[in-house]
Every structure is written in structure tokens, then in C-alpha cells.
mmCIF file with all atom_site columns, N, CA and C in Angstrom:
data_model
loop_
_atom_site.group_PDB
_atom_site.id
_atom_site.type_symbol
_atom_site.label_atom_id
_atom_site.label_alt_id
_atom_site.label_comp_id
_atom_site.label_asym_id
_atom_site.label_entity_id
_atom_site.label_seq_id
_atom_site.pdbx_PDB_ins_code
_atom_site.Cartn_x
_atom_site.Cartn_y
_atom_site.Cartn_z
_atom_site.occupancy
_atom_site.B_iso_or_equiv
_atom_site.pdbx_formal_charge
_atom_site.auth_seq_id
_atom_site.auth_comp_id
_atom_site.auth_asym_id
_atom_site.auth_atom_id
_atom_site.pdbx_PDB_model_num
ATOM 1   N N  . MET A 1 1  ? 112.986 26.185 164.599 1.00 0.00 ? 12 MET A N  1
ATOM 2   C CA . MET A 1 1  ? 114.021 25.215 164.350 1.00 0.00 ? 12 MET A CA 1
ATOM 3   C C  . MET A 1 1  ? 114.473 25.259 162.884 1.00 0.00 ? 12 MET A C  1
ATOM 4   N N  . ILE A 1 2  ? 113.480 25.278 161.981 1.00 0.00 ? 13 ILE A N  1
ATOM 5   C CA . ILE A 1 2  ? 113.804 25.322 160.546 1.00 0.00 ? 13 ILE A CA 1
ATOM 6   C C  . ILE A 1 2  ? 114.558 26.603 160.216 1.00 0.00 ? 13 ILE A C  1
ATOM 7   N N  . ARG A 1 3  ? 114.126 27.702 160.827 1.00 0.00 ? 14 ARG A N  1
ATOM 8   C CA . ARG A 1 3  ? 114.760 28.993 160.568 1.00 0.00 ? 14 ARG A CA 1
ATOM 9   C C  . ARG A 1 3  ? 116.225 28.971 161.000 1.00 0.00 ? 14 ARG A C  1
ATOM 10  N N  . ILE A 1 4  ? 116.510 28.382 162.140 1.00 0.00 ? 15 ILE A N  1
ATOM 11  C CA . ILE A 1 4  ? 117.884 28.330 162.645 1.00 0.00 ? 15 ILE A CA 1
ATOM 12  C C  . ILE A 1 4  ? 118.757 27.475 161.732 1.00 0.00 ? 15 ILE A C  1
ATOM 13  N N  . VAL A 1 5  ? 118.237 26.344 161.282 1.00 0.00 ? 16 VAL A N  1
ATOM 14  C CA . VAL A 1 5  ? 118.995 25.470 160.383 1.00 0.00 ? 16 VAL A CA 1
ATOM 15  C C  . VAL A 1 5  ? 119.257 26.185 159.061 1.00 0.00 ? 16 VAL A C  1
ATOM 16  N N  . MET A 1 6  ? 118.223 26.822 158.505 1.00 0.00 ? 17 MET A N  1
ATOM 17  C CA . MET A 1 6  ? 118.398 27.537 157.233 1.00 0.00 ? 17 MET A CA 1
ATOM 18  C C  . MET A 1 6  ? 119.413 28.667 157.372 1.00 0.00 ? 17 MET A C  1
ATOM 19  N N  . LYS A 1 7  ? 119.364 29.381 158.492 1.00 0.00 ? 18 LYS A N  1
ATOM 20  C CA . LYS A 1 7  ? 120.293 30.483 158.687 1.00 0.00 ? 18 LYS A CA 1
ATOM 21  C C  . LYS A 1 7  ? 121.725 29.970 158.785 1.00 0.00 ? 18 LYS A C  1
ATOM 22  N N  . SER A 1 8  ? 121.933 28.864 159.468 1.00 0.00 ? 19 SER A N  1
ATOM 23  C CA . SER A 1 8  ? 123.298 28.337 159.583 1.00 0.00 ? 19 SER A CA 1
ATOM 24  C C  . SER A 1 8  ? 123.810 27.808 158.242 1.00 0.00 ? 19 SER A C  1
ATOM 25  N N  . ILE A 1 9  ? 122.936 27.217 157.438 1.00 0.00 ? 20 ILE A N  1
ATOM 26  C CA . ILE A 1 9  ? 123.341 26.725 156.114 1.00 0.00 ? 20 ILE A CA 1
ATOM 27  C C  . ILE A 1 9  ? 123.638 27.892 155.178 1.00 0.00 ? 20 ILE A C  1
ATOM 28  N N  . LEU A 1 10 ? 122.746 28.874 155.158 1.00 0.00 ? 21 LEU A N  1
ATOM 29  C CA . LEU A 1 10 ? 122.910 29.998 154.240 1.00 0.00 ? 21 LEU A CA 1
ATOM 30  C C  . LEU A 1 10 ? 124.041 30.942 154.643 1.00 0.00 ? 21 LEU A C  1
ATOM 31  N N  . SER A 1 11 ? 124.396 30.971 155.930 1.00 0.00 ? 22 SER A N  1
ATOM 32  C CA . SER A 1 11 ? 125.435 31.906 156.375 1.00 0.00 ? 22 SER A CA 1
ATOM 33  C C  . SER A 1 11 ? 126.809 31.564 155.801 1.00 0.00 ? 22 SER A C  1
ATOM 34  N N  . THR A 1 12 ? 126.982 30.358 155.295 1.00 0.00 ? 23 THR A N  1
ATOM 35  C CA . THR A 1 12 ? 128.272 30.005 154.706 1.00 0.00 ? 23 THR A CA 1
ATOM 36  C C  . THR A 1 12 ? 128.440 30.583 153.304 1.00 0.00 ? 23 THR A C  1
ATOM 37  N N  . SER A 1 13 ? 127.309 30.875 152.628 1.00 0.00 ? 24 SER A N  1
ATOM 38  C CA . SER A 1 13 ? 127.417 31.340 151.248 1.00 0.00 ? 24 SER A CA 1
ATOM 39  C C  . SER A 1 13 ? 126.925 32.776 151.030 1.00 0.00 ? 24 SER A C  1
ATOM 40  N N  . ILE A 1 14 ? 126.225 33.355 151.988 1.00 0.00 ? 25 ILE A N  1
ATOM 41  C CA . ILE A 1 14 ? 125.666 34.709 151.837 1.00 0.00 ? 25 ILE A CA 1
ATOM 42  C C  . ILE A 1 14 ? 126.216 35.585 152.960 1.00 0.00 ? 25 ILE A C  1
ATOM 43  N N  . ASP A 1 15 ? 126.508 36.828 152.629 1.00 0.00 ? 26 ASP A N  1
ATOM 44  C CA . ASP A 1 15 ? 127.009 37.802 153.597 1.00 0.00 ? 26 ASP A CA 1
ATOM 45  C C  . ASP A 1 15 ? 126.039 37.920 154.780 1.00 0.00 ? 26 ASP A C  1
ATOM 46  N N  . TYR A 1 16 ? 126.598 38.091 155.988 1.00 0.00 ? 27 TYR A N  1
ATOM 47  C CA . TYR A 1 16 ? 125.783 38.146 157.210 1.00 0.00 ? 27 TYR A CA 1
ATOM 48  C C  . TYR A 1 16 ? 124.759 39.277 157.172 1.00 0.00 ? 27 TYR A C  1
ATOM 49  N N  . GLY A 1 17 ? 125.140 40.447 156.679 1.00 0.00 ? 28 GLY A N  1
ATOM 50  C CA . GLY A 1 17 ? 124.216 41.583 156.613 1.00 0.00 ? 28 GLY A CA 1
ATOM 51  C C  . GLY A 1 17 ? 123.056 41.324 155.676 1.00 0.00 ? 28 GLY A C  1
ATOM 52  N N  . ALA A 1 18 ? 123.349 40.772 154.516 1.00 0.00 ? 29 ALA A N  1
ATOM 53  C CA . ALA A 1 18 ? 122.293 40.464 153.554 1.00 0.00 ? 29 ALA A CA 1
ATOM 54  C C  . ALA A 1 18 ? 121.372 39.373 154.097 1.00 0.00 ? 29 ALA A C  1
ATOM 55  N N  . LEU A 1 19 ? 121.956 38.392 154.752 1.00 0.00 ? 30 LEU A N  1
ATOM 56  C CA . LEU A 1 19 ? 121.163 37.305 155.322 1.00 0.00 ? 30 LEU A CA 1
ATOM 57  C C  . LEU A 1 19 ? 120.256 37.822 156.443 1.00 0.00 ? 30 LEU A C  1
ATOM 58  N N  . SER A 1 20 ? 120.773 38.691 157.277 1.00 0.00 ? 31 SER A N  1
ATOM 59  C CA . SER A 1 20 ? 119.962 39.284 158.339 1.00 0.00 ? 31 SER A CA 1
ATOM 60  C C  . SER A 1 20 ? 118.812 40.084 157.763 1.00 0.00 ? 31 SER A C  1
ATOM 61  N N  . GLY A 1 21 ? 119.080 40.831 156.709 1.00 0.00 ? 32 GLY A N  1
ATOM 62  C CA . GLY A 1 21 ? 118.027 41.600 156.057 1.00 0.00 ? 32 GLY A CA 1
ATOM 63  C C  . GLY A 1 21 ? 116.950 40.711 155.466 1.00 0.00 ? 32 GLY A C  1
ATOM 64  N N  . MET A 1 22 ? 117.347 39.613 154.863 1.00 0.00 ? 33 MET A N  1
ATOM 65  C CA . MET A 1 22 ? 116.360 38.683 154.291 1.00 0.00 ? 33 MET A CA 1
ATOM 66  C C  . MET A 1 22 ? 115.480 38.070 155.363 1.00 0.00 ? 33 MET A C  1
ATOM 67  N N  . PHE A 1 23 ? 116.082 37.672 156.481 1.00 0.00 ? 34 PHE A N  1
ATOM 68  C CA . PHE A 1 23 ? 115.291 37.087 157.557 1.00 0.00 ? 34 PHE A CA 1
ATOM 69  C C  . PHE A 1 23 ? 114.394 38.131 158.219 1.00 0.00 ? 34 PHE A C  1
ATOM 70  N N  . TRP A 1 24 ? 114.834 39.389 158.300 1.00 0.00 ? 35 TRP A N  1
ATOM 71  C CA . TRP A 1 24 ? 113.991 40.455 158.834 1.00 0.00 ? 35 TRP A CA 1
ATOM 72  C C  . TRP A 1 24 ? 112.790 40.666 157.929 1.00 0.00 ? 35 TRP A C  1
ATOM 73  N N  . ILE A 1 25 ? 113.014 40.695 156.612 1.00 0.00 ? 36 ILE A N  1
ATOM 74  C CA . ILE A 1 25 ? 111.910 40.854 155.663 1.00 0.00 ? 36 ILE A CA 1
ATOM 75  C C  . ILE A 1 25 ? 110.950 39.671 155.758 1.00 0.00 ? 36 ILE A C  1
ATOM 76  N N  . LEU A 1 26 ? 111.484 38.481 155.913 1.00 0.00 ? 37 LEU A N  1
ATOM 77  C CA . LEU A 1 26 ? 110.640 37.297 156.074 1.00 0.00 ? 37 LEU A CA 1
ATOM 78  C C  . LEU A 1 26 ? 109.774 37.410 157.323 1.00 0.00 ? 37 LEU A C  1
ATOM 79  N N  . ALA A 1 27 ? 110.368 37.793 158.440 1.00 0.00 ? 38 ALA A N  1
ATOM 80  C CA . ALA A 1 27 ? 109.611 37.940 159.685 1.00 0.00 ? 38 ALA A CA 1
ATOM 81  C C  . ALA A 1 27 ? 108.557 39.028 159.545 1.00 0.00 ? 38 ALA A C  1
ATOM 82  N N  . PHE A 1 28 ? 108.929 40.160 158.987 1.00 0.00 ? 39 PHE A N  1
ATOM 83  C CA . PHE A 1 28 ? 107.988 41.265 158.796 1.00 0.00 ? 39 PHE A CA 1
ATOM 84  C C  . PHE A 1 28 ? 106.854 40.842 157.872 1.00 0.00 ? 39 PHE A C  1
ATOM 85  N N  . GLY A 1 29 ? 107.178 40.101 156.826 1.00 0.00 ? 40 GLY A N  1
ATOM 86  C CA . GLY A 1 29 ? 106.163 39.624 155.887 1.00 0.00 ? 40 GLY A CA 1
ATOM 87  C C  . GLY A 1 29 ? 105.208 38.621 156.504 1.00 0.00 ? 40 GLY A C  1
ATOM 88  N N  . MET A 1 30 ? 105.607 37.976 157.567 1.00 0.00 ? 41 MET A N  1
ATOM 89  C CA . MET A 1 30 ? 104.715 37.049 158.255 1.00 0.00 ? 41 MET A CA 1
ATOM 90  C C  . MET A 1 30 ? 103.897 37.764 159.328 1.00 0.00 ? 41 MET A C  1
ATOM 91  N N  . ILE A 1 31 ? 104.476 38.761 159.985 1.00 0.00 ? 42 ILE A N  1
ATOM 92  C CA . ILE A 1 31 ? 103.796 39.457 161.074 1.00 0.00 ? 42 ILE A CA 1
ATOM 93  C C  . ILE A 1 31 ? 102.690 40.358 160.549 1.00 0.00 ? 42 ILE A C  1
ATOM 94  N N  . VAL A 1 32 ? 102.931 41.075 159.474 1.00 0.00 ? 43 VAL A N  1
ATOM 95  C CA . VAL A 1 32 ? 101.930 42.025 158.960 1.00 0.00 ? 43 VAL A CA 1
ATOM 96  C C  . VAL A 1 32 ? 100.627 41.329 158.565 1.00 0.00 ? 43 VAL A C  1
ATOM 97  N N  . PRO A 1 33 ? 100.643 40.261 157.762 1.00 0.00 ? 44 PRO A N  1
ATOM 98  C CA . PRO A 1 33 ? 99.370  39.599 157.445 1.00 0.00 ? 44 PRO A CA 1
ATOM 99  C C  . PRO A 1 33 ? 98.684  39.014 158.691 1.00 0.00 ? 44 PRO A C  1
ATOM 100 N N  . TRP A 1 34 ? 99.470  38.522 159.651 1.00 0.00 ? 45 TRP A N  1
ATOM 101 C CA . TRP A 1 34 ? 98.899  37.990 160.876 1.00 0.00 ? 45 TRP A CA 1
ATOM 102 C C  . TRP A 1 34 ? 98.191  39.089 161.660 1.00 0.00 ? 45 TRP A C  1
ATOM 103 N N  . ARG A 1 35 ? 98.812  40.264 161.755 1.00 0.00 ? 46 ARG A N  1
ATOM 104 C CA . ARG A 1 35 ? 98.196  41.386 162.475 1.00 0.00 ? 46 ARG A CA 1
ATOM 105 C C  . ARG A 1 35 ? 96.931  41.868 161.771 1.00 0.00 ? 46 ARG A C  1
ATOM 106 N N  . ILE A 1 36 ? 96.948  41.909 160.444 1.00 0.00 ? 47 ILE A N  1
ATOM 107 C CA . ILE A 1 36 ? 95.755  42.312 159.690 1.00 0.00 ? 47 ILE A CA 1
ATOM 108 C C  . ILE A 1 36 ? 94.631  41.308 159.913 1.00 0.00 ? 47 ILE A C  1
ATOM 109 N N  . ALA A 1 37 ? 94.945  40.019 159.883 1.00 0.00 ? 48 ALA A N  1
ATOM 110 C CA . ALA A 1 37 ? 93.936  38.984 160.116 1.00 0.00 ? 48 ALA A CA 1
ATOM 111 C C  . ALA A 1 37 ? 93.366  39.090 161.523 1.00 0.00 ? 48 ALA A C  1
ATOM 112 N N  . MET A 1 38 ? 94.207  39.346 162.506 1.00 0.00 ? 49 MET A N  1
ATOM 113 C CA . MET A 1 38 ? 93.728  39.494 163.879 1.00 0.00 ? 49 MET A CA 1
ATOM 114 C C  . MET A 1 38 ? 92.821  40.715 164.008 1.00 0.00 ? 49 MET A C  1
ATOM 115 N N  . TYR A 1 39 ? 93.158  41.816 163.341 1.00 0.00 ? 50 TYR A N  1
ATOM 116 C CA . TYR A 1 39 ? 92.320  43.013 163.398 1.00 0.00 ? 50 TYR A CA 1
ATOM 117 C C  . TYR A 1 39 ? 90.970  42.754 162.747 1.00 0.00 ? 50 TYR A C  1
ATOM 118 N N  . LEU A 1 40 ? 90.963  42.083 161.605 1.00 0.00 ? 51 LEU A N  1
ATOM 119 C CA . LEU A 1 40 ? 89.699  41.787 160.938 1.00 0.00 ? 51 LEU A CA 1
ATOM 120 C C  . LEU A 1 40 ? 88.841  40.846 161.783 1.00 0.00 ? 51 LEU A C  1
ATOM 121 N N  . SER A 1 41 ? 89.468  39.891 162.437 1.00 0.00 ? 52 SER A N  1
ATOM 122 C CA . SER A 1 41 ? 88.745  38.992 163.332 1.00 0.00 ? 52 SER A CA 1
ATOM 123 C C  . SER A 1 41 ? 88.164  39.758 164.510 1.00 0.00 ? 52 SER A C  1
ATOM 124 N N  . TYR A 1 42 ? 88.934  40.686 165.054 1.00 0.00 ? 53 TYR A N  1
ATOM 125 C CA . TYR A 1 42 ? 88.451  41.527 166.149 1.00 0.00 ? 53 TYR A CA 1
ATOM 126 C C  . TYR A 1 42 ? 87.248  42.362 165.715 1.00 0.00 ? 53 TYR A C  1
ATOM 127 N N  . ARG A 1 43 ? 87.347  42.981 164.534 1.00 0.00 ? 54 ARG A N  1
ATOM 128 C CA . ARG A 1 43 ? 86.225  43.803 164.053 1.00 0.00 ? 54 ARG A CA 1
ATOM 129 C C  . ARG A 1 43 ? 84.974  42.967 163.863 1.00 0.00 ? 54 ARG A C  1
ATOM 130 N N  . LYS A 1 44 ? 85.115  41.750 163.319 1.00 0.00 ? 55 LYS A N  1
ATOM 131 C CA . LYS A 1 44 ? 83.967  40.865 163.115 1.00 0.00 ? 55 LYS A CA 1
ATOM 132 C C  . LYS A 1 44 ? 83.323  40.522 164.453 1.00 0.00 ? 55 LYS A C  1
ATOM 133 N N  . LEU A 1 45 ? 84.127  40.147 165.445 1.00 0.00 ? 56 LEU A N  1
ATOM 134 C CA . LEU A 1 45 ? 83.607  39.816 166.764 1.00 0.00 ? 56 LEU A CA 1
ATOM 135 C C  . LEU A 1 45 ? 82.962  41.030 167.418 1.00 0.00 ? 56 LEU A C  1
ATOM 136 N N  . HIS A 1 46 ? 83.585  42.172 167.292 1.00 0.00 ? 57 HIS A N  1
ATOM 137 C CA . HIS A 1 46 ? 83.047  43.406 167.868 1.00 0.00 ? 57 HIS A CA 1
ATOM 138 C C  . HIS A 1 46 ? 81.689  43.735 167.263 1.00 0.00 ? 57 HIS A C  1
ATOM 139 N N  . ASN A 1 47 ? 81.577  43.614 165.945 1.00 0.00 ? 58 ASN A N  1
ATOM 140 C CA . ASN A 1 47 ? 80.304  43.889 165.282 1.00 0.00 ? 58 ASN A CA 1
ATOM 141 C C  . ASN A 1 47 ? 79.227  42.891 165.696 1.00 0.00 ? 58 ASN A C  1
ATOM 142 N N  . GLU A 1 48 ? 79.599  41.616 165.858 1.00 0.00 ? 59 GLU A N  1
ATOM 143 C CA . GLU A 1 48 ? 78.638  40.608 166.301 1.00 0.00 ? 59 GLU A CA 1
ATOM 144 C C  . GLU A 1 48 ? 78.156  40.902 167.717 1.00 0.00 ? 59 GLU A C  1
ATOM 145 N N  . LEU A 1 49 ? 79.056  41.293 168.593 1.00 0.00 ? 60 LEU A N  1
ATOM 146 C CA . LEU A 1 49 ? 78.663  41.628 169.967 1.00 0.00 ? 60 LEU A CA 1
ATOM 147 C C  . LEU A 1 49 ? 77.784  42.866 170.023 1.00 0.00 ? 60 LEU A C  1
ATOM 148 N N  . GLN A 1 50 ? 78.087  43.861 169.194 1.00 0.00 ? 61 GLN A N  1
ATOM 149 C CA . GLN A 1 50 ? 77.253  45.049 169.158 1.00 0.00 ? 61 GLN A CA 1
ATOM 150 C C  . GLN A 1 50 ? 75.853  44.735 168.648 1.00 0.00 ? 61 GLN A C  1
ATOM 151 N N  . SER A 1 51 ? 75.752  43.924 167.616 1.00 0.00 ? 62 SER A N  1
ATOM 152 C CA . SER A 1 51 ? 74.439  43.587 167.069 1.00 0.00 ? 62 SER A CA 1
ATOM 153 C C  . SER A 1 51 ? 73.650  42.723 168.055 1.00 0.00 ? 62 SER A C  1
ATOM 154 N N  . SER A 1 52 ? 74.313  41.872 168.826 1.00 0.00 ? 63 SER A N  1
ATOM 155 C CA . SER A 1 52 ? 73.577  41.065 169.812 1.00 0.00 ? 63 SER A CA 1
ATOM 156 C C  . SER A 1 52 ? 73.136  41.923 170.985 1.00 0.00 ? 63 SER A C  1
ATOM 157 N N  . ASN A 1 53 ? 73.906  42.955 171.343 1.00 0.00 ? 64 ASN A N  1
ATOM 158 C CA . ASN A 1 53 ? 73.506  43.875 172.413 1.00 0.00 ? 64 ASN A CA 1
ATOM 159 C C  . ASN A 1 53 ? 72.301  44.700 171.979 1.00 0.00 ? 64 ASN A C  1
ATOM 160 N N  . ILE A 1 54 ? 72.272  45.105 170.734 1.00 0.00 ? 65 ILE A N  1
ATOM 161 C CA . ILE A 1 54 ? 71.156  45.907 170.216 1.00 0.00 ? 65 ILE A CA 1
ATOM 162 C C  . ILE A 1 54 ? 69.881  45.061 170.203 1.00 0.00 ? 65 ILE A C  1
ATOM 163 N N  . GLN A 1 55 ? 69.983  43.813 169.817 1.00 0.00 ? 66 GLN A N  1
ATOM 164 C CA . GLN A 1 55 ? 68.821  42.925 169.766 1.00 0.00 ? 66 GLN A CA 1
ATOM 165 C C  . GLN A 1 55 ? 68.294  42.621 171.145 1.00 0.00 ? 66 GLN A C  1
ATOM 166 N N  . MET A 1 56 ? 69.157  42.562 172.156 1.00 0.00 ? 67 MET A N  1
ATOM 167 C CA . MET A 1 56 ? 68.728  42.249 173.518 1.00 0.00 ? 67 MET A CA 1
ATOM 168 C C  . MET A 1 56 ? 67.980  43.409 174.147 1.00 0.00 ? 67 MET A C  1
ATOM 169 N N  . ASN A 1 57 ? 68.272  44.633 173.723 1.00 0.00 ? 68 ASN A N  1
ATOM 170 C CA . ASN A 1 57 ? 67.616  45.816 174.301 1.00 0.00 ? 68 ASN A CA 1
ATOM 171 C C  . ASN A 1 57 ? 66.336  45.997 173.642 1.00 0.00 ? 68 ASN A C  1
#
């Protein structure tokens, strides 16, 4: 919702192409850290499961 409001406000003063590029960079900048965090969380869980399997055997 905030993104849509900001885009409509900014589109009156900034060129559409530049505005689209800024929002793409914003989205990419949010997705990359999220994906890295998810991968690190996965590795931590995977290592915990492996160590618990080793202890059970």
C-alpha cells in the first residue's frame, strides 16, 4: 500500500523510467538480504539435524 502511494506521488515529479528503476532497485535490495537470511537459516537447521542424527546413531 505504501509503495503504491509513494509511486503515485513521485510519478508526478520524476520520469517514469527513472522511477521504475528506483523501485526495481528497492525491491532487489530487499529480496537479496531476505534470500541470504533464508539460506543461512536453512544451513543452521540442516547442520542441527545432521548433528542430532549423528548423536542418535
